[in-house]
XYZ file of C-alpha atoms in Angstrom:
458
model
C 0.000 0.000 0.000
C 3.143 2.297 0.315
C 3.645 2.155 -3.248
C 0.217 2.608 -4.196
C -0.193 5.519 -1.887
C 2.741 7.207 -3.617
C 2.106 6.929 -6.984
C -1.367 7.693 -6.381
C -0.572 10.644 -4.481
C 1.615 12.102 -7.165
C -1.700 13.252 -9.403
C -2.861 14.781 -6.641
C 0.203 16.413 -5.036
C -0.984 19.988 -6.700
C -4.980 19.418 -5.258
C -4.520 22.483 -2.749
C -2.385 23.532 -0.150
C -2.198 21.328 3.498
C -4.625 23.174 6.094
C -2.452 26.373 7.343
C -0.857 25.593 10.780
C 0.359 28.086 12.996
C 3.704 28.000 13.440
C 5.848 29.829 15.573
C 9.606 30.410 16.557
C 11.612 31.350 19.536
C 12.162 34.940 20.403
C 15.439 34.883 22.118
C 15.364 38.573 23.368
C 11.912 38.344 24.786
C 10.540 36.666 27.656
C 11.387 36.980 31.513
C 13.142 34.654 33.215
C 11.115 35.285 36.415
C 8.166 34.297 34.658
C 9.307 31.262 33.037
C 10.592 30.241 36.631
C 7.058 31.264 38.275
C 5.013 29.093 35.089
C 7.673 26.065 35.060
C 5.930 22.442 35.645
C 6.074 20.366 38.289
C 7.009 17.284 36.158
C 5.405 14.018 38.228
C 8.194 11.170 36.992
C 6.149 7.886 36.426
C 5.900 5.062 39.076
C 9.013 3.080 38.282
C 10.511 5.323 36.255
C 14.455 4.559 35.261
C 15.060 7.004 32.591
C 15.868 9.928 34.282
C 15.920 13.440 33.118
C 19.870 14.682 32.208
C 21.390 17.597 31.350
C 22.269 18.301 27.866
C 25.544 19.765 28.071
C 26.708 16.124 30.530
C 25.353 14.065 27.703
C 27.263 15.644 24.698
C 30.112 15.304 26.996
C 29.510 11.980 27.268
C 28.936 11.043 23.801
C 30.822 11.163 20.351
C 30.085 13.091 17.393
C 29.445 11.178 14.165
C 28.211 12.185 10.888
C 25.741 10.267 8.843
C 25.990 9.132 5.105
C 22.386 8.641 4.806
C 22.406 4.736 5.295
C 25.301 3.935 3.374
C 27.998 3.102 6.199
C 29.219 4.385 9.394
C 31.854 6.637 9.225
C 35.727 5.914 9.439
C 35.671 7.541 12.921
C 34.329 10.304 15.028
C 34.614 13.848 14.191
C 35.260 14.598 17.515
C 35.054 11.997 20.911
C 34.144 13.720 23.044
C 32.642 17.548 21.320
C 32.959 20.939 22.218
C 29.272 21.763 23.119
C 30.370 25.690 21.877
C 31.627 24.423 18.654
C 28.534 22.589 18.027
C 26.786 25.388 18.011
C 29.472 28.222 16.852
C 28.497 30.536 14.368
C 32.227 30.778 13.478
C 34.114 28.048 13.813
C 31.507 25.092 14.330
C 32.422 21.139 13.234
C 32.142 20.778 9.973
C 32.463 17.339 7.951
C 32.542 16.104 3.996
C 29.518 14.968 2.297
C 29.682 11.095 1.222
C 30.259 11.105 -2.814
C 29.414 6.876 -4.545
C 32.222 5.990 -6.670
C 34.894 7.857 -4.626
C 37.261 5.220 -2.841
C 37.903 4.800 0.734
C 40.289 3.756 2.782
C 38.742 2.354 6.256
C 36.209 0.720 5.760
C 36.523 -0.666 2.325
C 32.956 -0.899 2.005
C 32.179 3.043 2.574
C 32.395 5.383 -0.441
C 34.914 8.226 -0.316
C 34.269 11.277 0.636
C 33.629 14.549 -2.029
C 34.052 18.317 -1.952
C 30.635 19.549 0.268
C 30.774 20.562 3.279
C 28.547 20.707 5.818
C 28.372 22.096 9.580
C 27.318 21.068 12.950
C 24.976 24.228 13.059
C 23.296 23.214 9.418
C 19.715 21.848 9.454
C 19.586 18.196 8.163
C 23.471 18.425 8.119
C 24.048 14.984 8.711
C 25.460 15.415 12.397
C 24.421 13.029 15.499
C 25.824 12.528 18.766
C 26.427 8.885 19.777
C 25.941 7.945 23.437
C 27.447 4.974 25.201
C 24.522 2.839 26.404
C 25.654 3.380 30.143
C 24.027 7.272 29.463
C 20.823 5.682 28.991
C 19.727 6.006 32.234
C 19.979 9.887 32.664
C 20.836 11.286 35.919
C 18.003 12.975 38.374
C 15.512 15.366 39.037
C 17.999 18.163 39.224
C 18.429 18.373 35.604
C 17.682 21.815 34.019
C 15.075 22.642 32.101
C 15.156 24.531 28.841
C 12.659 27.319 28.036
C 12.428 29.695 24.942
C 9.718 32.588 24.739
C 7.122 32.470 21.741
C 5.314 35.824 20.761
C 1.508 34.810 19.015
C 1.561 36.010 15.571
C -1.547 38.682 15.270
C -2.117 39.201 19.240
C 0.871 40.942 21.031
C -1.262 40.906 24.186
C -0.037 37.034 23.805
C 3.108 34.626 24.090
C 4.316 31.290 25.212
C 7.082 29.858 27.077
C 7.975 26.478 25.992
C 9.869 24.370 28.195
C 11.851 21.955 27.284
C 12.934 18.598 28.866
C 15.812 16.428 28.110
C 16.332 12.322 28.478
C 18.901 10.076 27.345
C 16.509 7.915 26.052
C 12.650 7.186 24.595
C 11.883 3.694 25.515
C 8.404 3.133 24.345
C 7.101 -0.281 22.806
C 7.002 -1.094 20.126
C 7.911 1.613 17.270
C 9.589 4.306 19.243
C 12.766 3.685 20.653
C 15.845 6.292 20.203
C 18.872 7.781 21.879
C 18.205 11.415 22.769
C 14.317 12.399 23.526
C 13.279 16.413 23.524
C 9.546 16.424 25.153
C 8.056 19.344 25.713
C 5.260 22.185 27.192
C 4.088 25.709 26.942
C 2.105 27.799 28.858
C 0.303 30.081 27.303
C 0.392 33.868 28.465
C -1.796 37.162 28.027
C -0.490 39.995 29.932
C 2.069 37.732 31.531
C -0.950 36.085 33.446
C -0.744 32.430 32.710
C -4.517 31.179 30.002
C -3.897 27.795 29.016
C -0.533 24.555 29.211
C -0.447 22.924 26.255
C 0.917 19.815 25.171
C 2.709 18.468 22.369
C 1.886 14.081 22.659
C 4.992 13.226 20.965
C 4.861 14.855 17.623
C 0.926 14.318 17.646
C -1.676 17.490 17.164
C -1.266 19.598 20.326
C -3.554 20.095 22.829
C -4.228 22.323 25.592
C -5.816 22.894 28.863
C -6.797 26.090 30.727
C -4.910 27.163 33.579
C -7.994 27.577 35.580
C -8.469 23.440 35.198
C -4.779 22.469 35.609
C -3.502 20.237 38.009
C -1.875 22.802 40.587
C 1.020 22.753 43.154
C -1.128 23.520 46.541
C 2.783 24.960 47.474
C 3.989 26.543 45.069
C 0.880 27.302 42.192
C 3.261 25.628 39.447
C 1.322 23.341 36.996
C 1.654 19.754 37.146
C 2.514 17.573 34.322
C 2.871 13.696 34.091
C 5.410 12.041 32.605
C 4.454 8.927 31.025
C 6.908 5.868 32.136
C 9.868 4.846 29.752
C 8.277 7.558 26.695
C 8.476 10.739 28.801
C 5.450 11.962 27.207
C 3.906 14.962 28.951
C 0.142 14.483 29.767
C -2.229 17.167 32.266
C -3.642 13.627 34.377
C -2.135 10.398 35.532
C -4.772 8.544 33.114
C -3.188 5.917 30.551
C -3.096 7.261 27.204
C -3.237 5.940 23.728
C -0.704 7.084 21.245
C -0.004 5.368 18.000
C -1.212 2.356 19.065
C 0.794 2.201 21.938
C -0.072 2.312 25.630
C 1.583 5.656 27.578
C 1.489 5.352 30.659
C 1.744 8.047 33.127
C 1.197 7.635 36.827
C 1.529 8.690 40.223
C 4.180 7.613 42.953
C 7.523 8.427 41.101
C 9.982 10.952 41.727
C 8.988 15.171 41.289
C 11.281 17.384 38.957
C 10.594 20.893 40.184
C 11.951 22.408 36.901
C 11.545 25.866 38.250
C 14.800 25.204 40.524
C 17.141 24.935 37.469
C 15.032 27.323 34.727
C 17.295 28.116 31.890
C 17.119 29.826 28.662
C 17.845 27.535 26.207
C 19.714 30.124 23.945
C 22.525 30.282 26.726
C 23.471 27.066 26.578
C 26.871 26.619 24.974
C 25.414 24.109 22.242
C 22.326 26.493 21.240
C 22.797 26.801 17.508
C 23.650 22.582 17.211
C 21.235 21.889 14.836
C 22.235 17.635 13.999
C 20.408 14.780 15.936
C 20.772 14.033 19.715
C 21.319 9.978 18.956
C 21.939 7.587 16.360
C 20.217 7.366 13.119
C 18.691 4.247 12.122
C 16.347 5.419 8.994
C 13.695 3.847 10.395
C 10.474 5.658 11.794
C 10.688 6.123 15.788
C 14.252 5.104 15.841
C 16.297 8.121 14.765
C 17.079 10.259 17.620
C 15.430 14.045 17.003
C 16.141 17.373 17.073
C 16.826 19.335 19.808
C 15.589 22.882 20.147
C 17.655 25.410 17.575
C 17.597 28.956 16.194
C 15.067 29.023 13.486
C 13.482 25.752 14.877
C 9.549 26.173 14.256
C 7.093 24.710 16.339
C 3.506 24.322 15.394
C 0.095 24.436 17.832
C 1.930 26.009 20.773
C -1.504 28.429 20.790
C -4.040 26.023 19.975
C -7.560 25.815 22.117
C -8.269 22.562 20.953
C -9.012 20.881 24.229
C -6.928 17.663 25.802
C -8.849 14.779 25.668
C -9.456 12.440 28.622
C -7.387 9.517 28.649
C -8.303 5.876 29.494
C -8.785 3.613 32.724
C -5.563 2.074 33.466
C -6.080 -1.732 31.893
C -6.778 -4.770 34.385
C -3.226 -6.251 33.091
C -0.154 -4.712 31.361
C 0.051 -4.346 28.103
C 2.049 -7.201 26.395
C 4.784 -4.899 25.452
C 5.216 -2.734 28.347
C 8.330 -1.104 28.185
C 11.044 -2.341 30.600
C 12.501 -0.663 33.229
C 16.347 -1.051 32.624
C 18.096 -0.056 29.776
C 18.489 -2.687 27.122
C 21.315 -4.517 26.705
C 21.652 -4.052 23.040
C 24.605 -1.881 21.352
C 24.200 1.824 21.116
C 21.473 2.610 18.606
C 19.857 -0.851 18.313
C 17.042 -0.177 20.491
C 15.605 -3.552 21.872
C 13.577 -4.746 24.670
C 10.979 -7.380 23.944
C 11.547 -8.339 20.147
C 8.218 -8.892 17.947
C 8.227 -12.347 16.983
C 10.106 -13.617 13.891
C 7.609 -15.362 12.850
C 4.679 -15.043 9.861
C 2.148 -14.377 12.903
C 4.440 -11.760 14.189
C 4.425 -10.073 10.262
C 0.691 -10.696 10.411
C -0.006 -9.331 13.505
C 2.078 -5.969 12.506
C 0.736 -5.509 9.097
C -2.981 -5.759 10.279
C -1.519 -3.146 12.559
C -0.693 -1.078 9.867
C -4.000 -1.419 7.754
C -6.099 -0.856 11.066
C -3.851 2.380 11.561
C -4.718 3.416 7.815
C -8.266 3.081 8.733
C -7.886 5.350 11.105
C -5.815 7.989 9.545
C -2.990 7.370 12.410
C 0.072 8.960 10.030
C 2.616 8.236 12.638
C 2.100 4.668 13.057
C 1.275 4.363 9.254
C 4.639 5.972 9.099
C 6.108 3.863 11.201
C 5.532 0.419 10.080
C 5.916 1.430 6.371
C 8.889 3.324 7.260
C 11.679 1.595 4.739
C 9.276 1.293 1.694
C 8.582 5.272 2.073
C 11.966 6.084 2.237
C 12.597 4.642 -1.027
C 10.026 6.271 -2.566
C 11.512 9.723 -1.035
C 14.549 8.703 -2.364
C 12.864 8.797 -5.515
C 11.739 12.196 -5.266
C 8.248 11.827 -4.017
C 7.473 13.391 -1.131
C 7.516 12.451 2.471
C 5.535 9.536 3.968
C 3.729 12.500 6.083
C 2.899 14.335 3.224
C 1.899 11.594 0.817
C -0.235 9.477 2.882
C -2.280 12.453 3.783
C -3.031 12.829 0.491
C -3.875 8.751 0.138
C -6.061 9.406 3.488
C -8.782 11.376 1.340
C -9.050 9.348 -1.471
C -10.306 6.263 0.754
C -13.849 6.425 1.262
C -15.557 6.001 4.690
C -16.701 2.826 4.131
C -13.015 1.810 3.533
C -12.184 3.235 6.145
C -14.292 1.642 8.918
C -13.391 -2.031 6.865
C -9.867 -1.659 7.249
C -10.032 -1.078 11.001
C -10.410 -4.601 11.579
C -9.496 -6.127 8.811
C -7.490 -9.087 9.044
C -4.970 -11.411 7.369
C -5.751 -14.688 5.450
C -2.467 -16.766 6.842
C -3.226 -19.034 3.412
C -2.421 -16.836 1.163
C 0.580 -14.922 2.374
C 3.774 -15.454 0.321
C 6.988 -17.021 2.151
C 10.209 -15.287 0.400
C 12.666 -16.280 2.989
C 12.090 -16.152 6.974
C 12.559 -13.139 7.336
C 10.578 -11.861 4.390
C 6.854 -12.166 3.448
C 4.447 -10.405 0.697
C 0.955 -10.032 1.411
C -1.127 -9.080 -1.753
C -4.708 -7.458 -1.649
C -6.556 -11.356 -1.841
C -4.882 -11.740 1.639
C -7.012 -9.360 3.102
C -10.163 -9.682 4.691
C -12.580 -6.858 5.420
C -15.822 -6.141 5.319
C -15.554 -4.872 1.634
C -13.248 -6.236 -1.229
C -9.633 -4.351 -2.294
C -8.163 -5.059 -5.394
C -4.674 -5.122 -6.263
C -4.708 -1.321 -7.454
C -6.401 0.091 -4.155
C -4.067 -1.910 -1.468
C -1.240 -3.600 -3.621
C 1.131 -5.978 -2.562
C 3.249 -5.343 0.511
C 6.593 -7.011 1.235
C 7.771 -7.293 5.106
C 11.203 -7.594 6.251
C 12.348 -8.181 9.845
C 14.324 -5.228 10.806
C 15.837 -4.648 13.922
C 13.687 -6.478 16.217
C 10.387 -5.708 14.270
C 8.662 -6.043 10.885
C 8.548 -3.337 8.669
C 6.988 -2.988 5.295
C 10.090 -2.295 2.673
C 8.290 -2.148 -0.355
């Protein structure tokens, strides 16, 4: 269906612009730093929680600075082990690193092609820089970590603005699909007349939400509001309650340690990396495994003034979920995120491509995303657009009766294809749903397991 939702979305590509978002930057010389301190969450860790908050200055000292070739090797060696956190981010003299070039010969290893004449620099967006923790980082440090905040100003109303606050942990452990070194959560609270309206919150990467101040959780001490932290994900959330995100179980709770981020309030444009503009973690160039962005100059964030309300979440389950995350570290070498593998088996490819066609049904992009991950890279590759972009697109030209059939729809074991073990195509007959898809709607998708999952590669 990857392939069928690119090339279909290519005659459509020019249909009308996406739905305007409002996006918004930092402001660097605006803001107070009394207020951020007097707005700054009380961040309620989860029961059980192991991944502890760090600060992000300690972990670029702890970690070594790599550049990626897209895929095609690991480099010969570090640029730097460990970095400078103020040439990361130096406007003058920052790291800087050659571009991989096919066809050019190398000496270490043999199999990675040369190098050619572009450059590019630790400050560039997309640059091709990551920093590459030891596993032993994974763990963070403690509640007296900073906290990073950056002042928004609302794009018609100068009556309003926005401090976002940013929180840093080593790592994102949450099962299955989302699993990286480096993990950047964050919150605003929204301001009119420096008087605090509305916190709002981002649900890792999802539409943002928001609640007003007046029904926020608050600190009887202090009047800070109170976020929860979901366990092993760090997602931020207004209530303890269990939430569902991309098909996945967060789960925030009560009874773990409180990070009272107004202690250690900084602005994030002091720090001596602000300006690093490469990954915090490995790159895998799979969905949910790359580690992200940090917070930048020129970074944009979208939603940080939306009203759309938070919804509620749900009641905690009467058992865990199968793939709960863990509470230790894994085990696994540095950017091979593993705790409970998927099984290698043609139920395990079943299981996740029904996930995948349910998630279609629903117009869930990031899980879509996710488990067709490889296959849309190729097609980006190609020069079609992102999976983001062109599945949005495909979203619209499935009907609602689709729709509601491929939200349980399931997969005839009878008529799936063996390749090899590790590889299995499931055409359209395989399906079964409540209505009928040919060949041209769904297509035939080929699975691959890839690093501890299934994934559809083409």
């Amino acid at each position: 269906m990857v392939g069928v939702a690119v090339s279909l979305s290519v005659a459509l590509v020019a249909c009308g612009p996406e739905k305007e978002k409002e996006w918004t930057g930092a402001e660097p010389s605006k803001g107070s730093a009394a207020e951020a301190a007097r707005f700054a969450p009380l961040v309620r860790l989860a029961k059980g929680e192991t991944l502890k908050p760090m600060d992000a200055t300690r972990f670029i000292g702890r970690s070594a600075l790599r550049f990626d070739h897209d895929g095609f090797c690991r480099d010969e060696g570090p640029v730097a082990d460990p970095p400078d956190p103020r040439r990361l981010g130096s406007k003058d003299n920052p790291y800087q690193h050659a571009d991989v070039q096919p066809g050019k010969s190398s000496s270490k290893p043999v199999s990675c092609p040369g190098h050619g004449d572009k450059w590019h620099k630790s400050t560039e967006d997309k640059g091709g820089f990551y920093l590459d923790p030891p596993k032993d980082v994974r763990t963070g440090e403690n509640t007296d970590a900073p906290v990073y905040w950056e002042y928004h100003k609302h794009k018609t109303d100068p009556k309003r603005g926005a401090y976002v606050y940013w929180f840093f942990y080593a790592y994102n452990n949450l099962i299955p699909g989302n699993r990286h070194e480096g993990d950047w959560e964050r919150v605003a609270v929204q301001v009119r007349d420096g008087k605090p309206e509305a916190v709002t919150f981002a649900k890792h990467g999802k539409d943002t939400c928001s609640v007003k101040w007046s029904e926020m959780e608050l600190d009887p001490q202090d009047g800070h509001p109170t976020v929860y932290s979901a366990r092993g994900s760090h997602g931020s959330y207004p209530t303890d309650k269990n939430q569902w995100v991309n098909g996945t179980l967060d789960r925030p709770s009560k009874g773990g340690a409180e990070w009272r981020t107004w202690k250690h309030a900084r602005p994030v444009n002091g720090e001596p990396w602000w300006g690093y503009a490469g990954w915090w973690g490995s790159q895998q160039h799979v969905s949910g495994f790359n580690g992200p962005n940090g917070p930048q100059p020129g970074r944009l964030l979208s939603g940080i003034f939306t009203n759309n309300s938070c919804g509620s979440g749900d009641k905690p389950p009467t058992d865990p979920p199968k793939d709960q995350p863990s509470d230790q570290p894994t085990n696994q070498p540095t950017g091979q995120p593993t705790d409970q593998a998927v099984p290698r088996t043609k139920e395990g490819a079943i299981r996740r491509y029904e996930e995948y066609l349910h998630a279609v049904g629903r117009e869930d992009i990031k899980t879509v995303c996710d488990v067709g991950g490889p296959a849309a890279k190729k097609a980006e590759d190609q020069g079609f657009g992102p999976c983001t972009s062109t599945f949005l697109i495909t979203f619209q030209m499935i009907s609602p009766t689709q729709k509601k059939a491929l939200q349980t729809a399931t997969v005839d074991p009878q008529k799936v294809v063996v390749r090899s073990p590790d590889k299995f195509d499931i055409p359209a007959a395989a399906v079964k749903a409540s209505v009928t898809f040919s060949e041209n709607e769904i297509g035939t998708s080929t699975l691959e397991y890839l690093k501890d999952n299934w994934y559809i590669t083409d």
